[in-house]
mmCIF file of C-alpha atoms in Angstrom:
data_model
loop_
_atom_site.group_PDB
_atom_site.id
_atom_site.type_symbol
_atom_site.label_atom_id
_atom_site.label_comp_id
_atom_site.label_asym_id
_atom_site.label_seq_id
_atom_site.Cartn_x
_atom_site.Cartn_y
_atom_site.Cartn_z
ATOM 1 C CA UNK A 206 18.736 26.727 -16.577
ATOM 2 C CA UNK A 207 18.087 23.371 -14.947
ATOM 3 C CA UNK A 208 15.855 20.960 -16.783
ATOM 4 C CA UNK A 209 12.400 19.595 -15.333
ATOM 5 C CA UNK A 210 13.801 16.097 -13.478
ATOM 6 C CA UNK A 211 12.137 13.623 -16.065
ATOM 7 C CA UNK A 212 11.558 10.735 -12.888
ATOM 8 C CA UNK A 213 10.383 11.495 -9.392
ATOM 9 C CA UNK A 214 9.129 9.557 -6.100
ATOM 10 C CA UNK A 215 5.484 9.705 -4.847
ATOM 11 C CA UNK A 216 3.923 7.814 -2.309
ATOM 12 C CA UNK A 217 2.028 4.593 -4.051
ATOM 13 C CA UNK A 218 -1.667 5.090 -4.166
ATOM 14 C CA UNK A 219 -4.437 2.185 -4.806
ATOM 15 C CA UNK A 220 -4.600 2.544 -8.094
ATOM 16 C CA UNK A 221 -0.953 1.854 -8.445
ATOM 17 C CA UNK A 222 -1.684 -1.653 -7.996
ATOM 18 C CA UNK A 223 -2.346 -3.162 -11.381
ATOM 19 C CA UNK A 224 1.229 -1.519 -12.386
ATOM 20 C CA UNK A 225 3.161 -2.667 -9.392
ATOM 21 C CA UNK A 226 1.368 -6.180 -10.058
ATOM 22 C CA UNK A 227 3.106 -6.111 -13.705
ATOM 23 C CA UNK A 228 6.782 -4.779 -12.196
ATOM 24 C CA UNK A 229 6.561 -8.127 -10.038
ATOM 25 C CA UNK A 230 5.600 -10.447 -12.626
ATOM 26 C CA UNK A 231 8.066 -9.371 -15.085
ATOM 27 C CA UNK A 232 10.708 -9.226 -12.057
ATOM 28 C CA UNK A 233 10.111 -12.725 -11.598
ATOM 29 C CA UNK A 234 10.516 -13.455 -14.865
ATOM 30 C CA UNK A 235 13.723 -11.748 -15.832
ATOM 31 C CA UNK A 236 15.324 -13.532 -12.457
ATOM 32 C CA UNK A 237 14.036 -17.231 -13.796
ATOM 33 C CA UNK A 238 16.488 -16.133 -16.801
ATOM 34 C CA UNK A 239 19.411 -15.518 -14.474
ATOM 35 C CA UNK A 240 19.305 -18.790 -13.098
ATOM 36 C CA UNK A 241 17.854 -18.023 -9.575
ATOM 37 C CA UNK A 242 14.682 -19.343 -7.630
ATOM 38 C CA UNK A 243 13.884 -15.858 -6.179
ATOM 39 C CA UNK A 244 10.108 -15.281 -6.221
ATOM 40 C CA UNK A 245 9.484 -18.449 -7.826
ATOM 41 C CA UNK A 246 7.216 -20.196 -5.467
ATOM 42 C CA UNK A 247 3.553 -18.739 -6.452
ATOM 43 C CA UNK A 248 2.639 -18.199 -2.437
ATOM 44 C CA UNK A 249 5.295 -16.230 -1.944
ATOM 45 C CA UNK A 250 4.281 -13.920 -4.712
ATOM 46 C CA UNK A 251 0.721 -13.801 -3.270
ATOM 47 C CA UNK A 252 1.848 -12.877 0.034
ATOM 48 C CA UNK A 253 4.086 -10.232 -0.981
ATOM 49 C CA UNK A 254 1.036 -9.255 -2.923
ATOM 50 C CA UNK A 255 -1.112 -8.879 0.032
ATOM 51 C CA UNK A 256 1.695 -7.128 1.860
ATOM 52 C CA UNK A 257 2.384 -4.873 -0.575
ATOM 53 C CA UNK A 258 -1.411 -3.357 -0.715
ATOM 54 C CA UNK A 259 -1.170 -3.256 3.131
ATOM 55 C CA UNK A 260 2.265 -1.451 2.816
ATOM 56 C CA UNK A 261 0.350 1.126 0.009
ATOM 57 C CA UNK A 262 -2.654 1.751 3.062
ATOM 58 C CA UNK A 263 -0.112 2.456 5.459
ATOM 59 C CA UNK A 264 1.651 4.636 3.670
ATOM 60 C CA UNK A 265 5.018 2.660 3.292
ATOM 61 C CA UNK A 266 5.088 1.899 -0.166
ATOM 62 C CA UNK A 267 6.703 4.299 -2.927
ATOM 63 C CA UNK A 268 6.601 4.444 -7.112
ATOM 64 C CA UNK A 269 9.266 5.962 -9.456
ATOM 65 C CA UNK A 270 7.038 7.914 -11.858
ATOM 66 C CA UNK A 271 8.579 8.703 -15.377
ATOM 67 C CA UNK A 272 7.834 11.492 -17.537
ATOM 68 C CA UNK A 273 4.397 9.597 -19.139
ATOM 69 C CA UNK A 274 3.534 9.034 -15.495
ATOM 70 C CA UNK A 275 4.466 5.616 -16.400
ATOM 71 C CA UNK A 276 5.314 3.955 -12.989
ATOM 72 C CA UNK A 277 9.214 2.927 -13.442
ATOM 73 C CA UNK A 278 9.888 1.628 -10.333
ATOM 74 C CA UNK A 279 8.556 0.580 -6.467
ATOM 75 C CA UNK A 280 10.336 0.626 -3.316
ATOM 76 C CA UNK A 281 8.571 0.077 0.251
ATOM 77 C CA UNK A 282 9.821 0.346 4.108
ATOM 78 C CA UNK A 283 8.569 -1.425 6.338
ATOM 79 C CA UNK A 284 9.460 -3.152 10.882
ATOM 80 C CA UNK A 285 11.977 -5.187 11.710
ATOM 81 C CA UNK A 286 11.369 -8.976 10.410
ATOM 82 C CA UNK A 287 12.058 -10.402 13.709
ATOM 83 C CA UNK A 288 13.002 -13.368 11.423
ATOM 84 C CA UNK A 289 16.379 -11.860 10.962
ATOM 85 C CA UNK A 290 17.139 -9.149 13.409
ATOM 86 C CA UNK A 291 17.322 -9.616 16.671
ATOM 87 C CA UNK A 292 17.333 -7.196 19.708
ATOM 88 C CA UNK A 293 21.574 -7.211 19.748
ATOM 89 C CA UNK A 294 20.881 -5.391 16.708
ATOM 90 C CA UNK A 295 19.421 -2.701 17.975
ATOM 91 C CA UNK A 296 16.308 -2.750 15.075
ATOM 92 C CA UNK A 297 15.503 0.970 16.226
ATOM 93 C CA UNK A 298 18.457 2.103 14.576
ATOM 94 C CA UNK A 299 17.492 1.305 11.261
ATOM 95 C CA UNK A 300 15.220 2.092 8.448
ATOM 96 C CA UNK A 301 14.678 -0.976 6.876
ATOM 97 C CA UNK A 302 14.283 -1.227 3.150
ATOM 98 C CA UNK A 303 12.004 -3.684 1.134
ATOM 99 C CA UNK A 304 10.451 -4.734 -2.641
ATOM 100 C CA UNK A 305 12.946 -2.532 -4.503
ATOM 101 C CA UNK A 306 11.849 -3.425 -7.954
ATOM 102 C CA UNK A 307 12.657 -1.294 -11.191
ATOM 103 C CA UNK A 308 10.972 -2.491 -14.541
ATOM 104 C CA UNK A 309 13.744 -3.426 -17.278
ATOM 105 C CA UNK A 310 12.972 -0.597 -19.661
ATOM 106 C CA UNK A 311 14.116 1.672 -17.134
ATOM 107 C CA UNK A 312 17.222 -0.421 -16.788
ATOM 108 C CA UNK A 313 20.596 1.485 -17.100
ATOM 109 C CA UNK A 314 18.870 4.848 -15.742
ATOM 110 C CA UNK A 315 19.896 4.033 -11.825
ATOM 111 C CA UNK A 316 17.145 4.320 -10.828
ATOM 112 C CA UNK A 317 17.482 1.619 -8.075
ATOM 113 C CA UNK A 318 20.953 3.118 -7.025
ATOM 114 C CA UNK A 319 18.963 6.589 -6.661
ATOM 115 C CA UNK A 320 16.215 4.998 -4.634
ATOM 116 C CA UNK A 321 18.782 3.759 -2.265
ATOM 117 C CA UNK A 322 20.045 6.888 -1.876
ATOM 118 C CA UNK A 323 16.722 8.574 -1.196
ATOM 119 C CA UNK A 324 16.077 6.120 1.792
ATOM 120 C CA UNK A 325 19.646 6.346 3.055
ATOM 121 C CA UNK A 326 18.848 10.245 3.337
ATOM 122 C CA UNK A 327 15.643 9.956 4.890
ATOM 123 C CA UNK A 328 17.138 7.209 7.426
ATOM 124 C CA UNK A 329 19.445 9.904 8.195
ATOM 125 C CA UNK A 330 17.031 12.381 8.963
ATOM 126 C CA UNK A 331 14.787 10.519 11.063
ATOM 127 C CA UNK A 332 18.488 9.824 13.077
ATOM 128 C CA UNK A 333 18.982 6.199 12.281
ATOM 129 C CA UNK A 334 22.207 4.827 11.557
ATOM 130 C CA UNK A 335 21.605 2.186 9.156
ATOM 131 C CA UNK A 336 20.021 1.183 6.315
ATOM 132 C CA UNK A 337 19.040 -2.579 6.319
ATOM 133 C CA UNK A 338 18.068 -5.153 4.166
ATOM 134 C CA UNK A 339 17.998 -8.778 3.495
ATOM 135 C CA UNK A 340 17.668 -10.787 0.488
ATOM 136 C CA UNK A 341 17.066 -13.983 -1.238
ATOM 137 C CA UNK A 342 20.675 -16.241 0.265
ATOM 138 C CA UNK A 343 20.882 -17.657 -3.075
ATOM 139 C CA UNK A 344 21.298 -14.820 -5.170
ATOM 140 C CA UNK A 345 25.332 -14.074 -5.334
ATOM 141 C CA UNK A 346 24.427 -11.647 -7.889
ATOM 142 C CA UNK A 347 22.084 -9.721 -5.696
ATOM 143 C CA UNK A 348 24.607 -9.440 -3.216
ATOM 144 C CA UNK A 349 27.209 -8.173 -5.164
ATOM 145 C CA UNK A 350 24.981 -5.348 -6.589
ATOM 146 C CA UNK A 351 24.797 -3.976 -2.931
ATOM 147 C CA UNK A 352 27.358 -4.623 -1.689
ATOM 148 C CA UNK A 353 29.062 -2.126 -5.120
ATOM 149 C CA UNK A 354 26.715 0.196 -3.384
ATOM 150 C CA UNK A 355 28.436 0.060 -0.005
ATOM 151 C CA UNK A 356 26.366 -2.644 1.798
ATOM 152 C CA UNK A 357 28.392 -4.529 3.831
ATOM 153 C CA UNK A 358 26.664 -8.315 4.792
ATOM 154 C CA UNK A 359 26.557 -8.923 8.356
ATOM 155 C CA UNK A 360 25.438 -12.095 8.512
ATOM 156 C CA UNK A 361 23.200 -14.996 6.550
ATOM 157 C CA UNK A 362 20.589 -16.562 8.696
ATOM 158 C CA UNK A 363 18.685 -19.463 7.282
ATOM 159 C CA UNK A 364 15.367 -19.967 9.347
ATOM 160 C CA UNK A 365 13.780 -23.103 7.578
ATOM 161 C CA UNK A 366 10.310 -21.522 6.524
ATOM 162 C CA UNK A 367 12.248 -18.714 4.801
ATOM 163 C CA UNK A 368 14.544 -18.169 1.597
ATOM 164 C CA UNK A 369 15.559 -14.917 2.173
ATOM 165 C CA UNK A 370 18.010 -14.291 4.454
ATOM 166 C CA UNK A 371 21.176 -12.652 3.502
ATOM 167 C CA UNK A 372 21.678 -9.477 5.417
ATOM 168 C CA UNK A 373 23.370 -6.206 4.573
ATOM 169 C CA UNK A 374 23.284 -2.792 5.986
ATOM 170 C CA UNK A 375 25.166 0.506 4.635
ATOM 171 C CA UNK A 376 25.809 3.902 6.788
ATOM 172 C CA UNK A 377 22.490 6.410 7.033
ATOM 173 C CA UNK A 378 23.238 9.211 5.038
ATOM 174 C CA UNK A 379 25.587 7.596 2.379
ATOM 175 C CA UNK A 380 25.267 8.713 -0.989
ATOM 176 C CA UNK A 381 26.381 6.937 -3.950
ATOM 177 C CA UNK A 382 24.947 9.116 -6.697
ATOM 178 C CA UNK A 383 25.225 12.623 -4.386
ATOM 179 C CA UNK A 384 24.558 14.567 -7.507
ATOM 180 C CA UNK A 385 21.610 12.999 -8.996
ATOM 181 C CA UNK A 386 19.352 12.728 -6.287
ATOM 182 C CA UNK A 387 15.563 11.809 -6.911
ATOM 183 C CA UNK A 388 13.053 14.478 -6.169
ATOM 184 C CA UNK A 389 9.749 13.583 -3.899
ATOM 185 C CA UNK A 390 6.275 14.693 -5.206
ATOM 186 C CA UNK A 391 2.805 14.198 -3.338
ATOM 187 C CA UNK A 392 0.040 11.756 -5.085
ATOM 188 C CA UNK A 393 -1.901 14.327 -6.948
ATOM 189 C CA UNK A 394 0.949 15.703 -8.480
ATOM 190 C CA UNK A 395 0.918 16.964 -12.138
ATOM 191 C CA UNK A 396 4.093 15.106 -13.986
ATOM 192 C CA UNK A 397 6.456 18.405 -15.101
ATOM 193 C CA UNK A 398 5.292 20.680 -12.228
ATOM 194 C CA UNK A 399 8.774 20.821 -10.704
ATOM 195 C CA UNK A 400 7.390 23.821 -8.164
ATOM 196 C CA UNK A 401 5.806 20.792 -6.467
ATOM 197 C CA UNK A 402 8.719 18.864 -6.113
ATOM 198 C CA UNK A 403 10.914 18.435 -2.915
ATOM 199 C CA UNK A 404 14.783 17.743 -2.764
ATOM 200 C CA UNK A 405 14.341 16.552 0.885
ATOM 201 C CA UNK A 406 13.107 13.329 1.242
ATOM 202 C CA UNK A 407 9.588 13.321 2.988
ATOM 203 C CA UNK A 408 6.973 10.773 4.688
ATOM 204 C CA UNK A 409 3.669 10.899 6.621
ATOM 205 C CA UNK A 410 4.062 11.082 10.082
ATOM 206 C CA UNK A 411 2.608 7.146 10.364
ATOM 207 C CA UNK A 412 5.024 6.318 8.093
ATOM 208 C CA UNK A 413 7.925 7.361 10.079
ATOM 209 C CA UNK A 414 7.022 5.567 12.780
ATOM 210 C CA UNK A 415 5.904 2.581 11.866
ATOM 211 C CA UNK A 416 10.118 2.201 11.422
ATOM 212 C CA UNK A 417 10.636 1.877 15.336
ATOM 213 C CA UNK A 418 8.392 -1.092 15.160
ATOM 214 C CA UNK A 419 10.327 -4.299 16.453
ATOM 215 C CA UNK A 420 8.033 -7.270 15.489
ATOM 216 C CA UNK A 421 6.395 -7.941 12.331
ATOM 217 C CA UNK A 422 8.095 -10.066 9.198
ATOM 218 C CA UNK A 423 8.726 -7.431 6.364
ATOM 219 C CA UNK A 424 9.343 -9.249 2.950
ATOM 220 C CA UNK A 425 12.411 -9.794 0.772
ATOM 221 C CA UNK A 426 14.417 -7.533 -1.250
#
């Protein structure tokens, strides 16, 4: 008999906040160990910030939830960022995929690979081709973790108001971990109640469209 899946995805709620607060800040401070300036200038933290509650209000923003209900880790989609993508890229044919974040004592579980994975299915059923995203240019390391994952960089643009910049996409529907694929709850679900969990990954029906947006910045990886 298969075992109750011990982490799951929800959508983020507002009281999510204070725990999604404390996956940035010690983000930021694990990367100042690995000798990169990502999320190092305090604005840019505050406007993610301020982003990121928007993102939970509109639906777009998701939580890993482990088996204390403990919130392991955060992923959001979000438009284009117009920044980056142009019209030649055909931004409708993308999901695009921002603020993956998993806290370090969840490190080692894949969590982040499985999140990927989640989005590259529901990119696929919502009949995009792509998933998209960019990240910090400096970051070699970054790059190399998705690009392991089957992101292949298309380009680096370097506006001068902007860090980020490096930009990947990898096939809709691509799996890298095809046989330990996250399951999808709703926000009042009871942790354990695997009845209430969903294989197929599921959004509001604002939150699938605010993905054929093409204007709006989204924020970095």
């Amino acid at each position: 008999m298969k075992s109750a899946p011990t982490e799951y995805l929800r959508p983020a709620a507002a009281g999510d906040v204070p725990a999604l607060l404390a996956l940035r800040s010690e983000a930021e401070g694990w990367l100042r160990t690995k000798g990169t300036d990502q999320w190092s200038d305090p604005e840019t933290g505050e406007r993610a910030i301020s982003k990121w509650r928007a993102s939970i209000d509109e639906g777009r923003a998701w939580v890993v939830v482990g088996e204390r209900g403990e919130v392991l880790a955060t992923v959001s989609r979000g438009p284009v960022d117009r920044d980056f993508w142009s019209d030649d890229d055909r931004p409708e044919s993308a999901l695009y995929l921002y603020k993956l974040i998993v806290a370090r004592e969840a490190s080692g579980r894949q969590l982040g690979t499985r999140v990927i994975d989640w989005m590259s299915r529901l990119a696929a059923l919502e009949g995009r081709a792509w998933v998209r995203i960019d990240t910090w240019r400096a970051n070699t390391g970054l790059h190399a973790y998705y690009e392991r994952l089957g992101f292949k960089h298309v380009r680096t643009e370097a506006p001068s108001h902007r860090r980020s910049g490096w930009l990947a996409q990898r096939p809709a529907g691509e799996l890298a971990l095809p046989h330990d694929l996250l399951p999808v709850g709703s926000h009042d679900l009871r942790h354990g109640d695997a009845h209430a969990l969903h294989e197929v990954p599921h959004q509001s029906a604002d939150a699938r469209n605010i993905g054929d947006l093409t204007s709006g910045n989204g924020t970095t990886t």
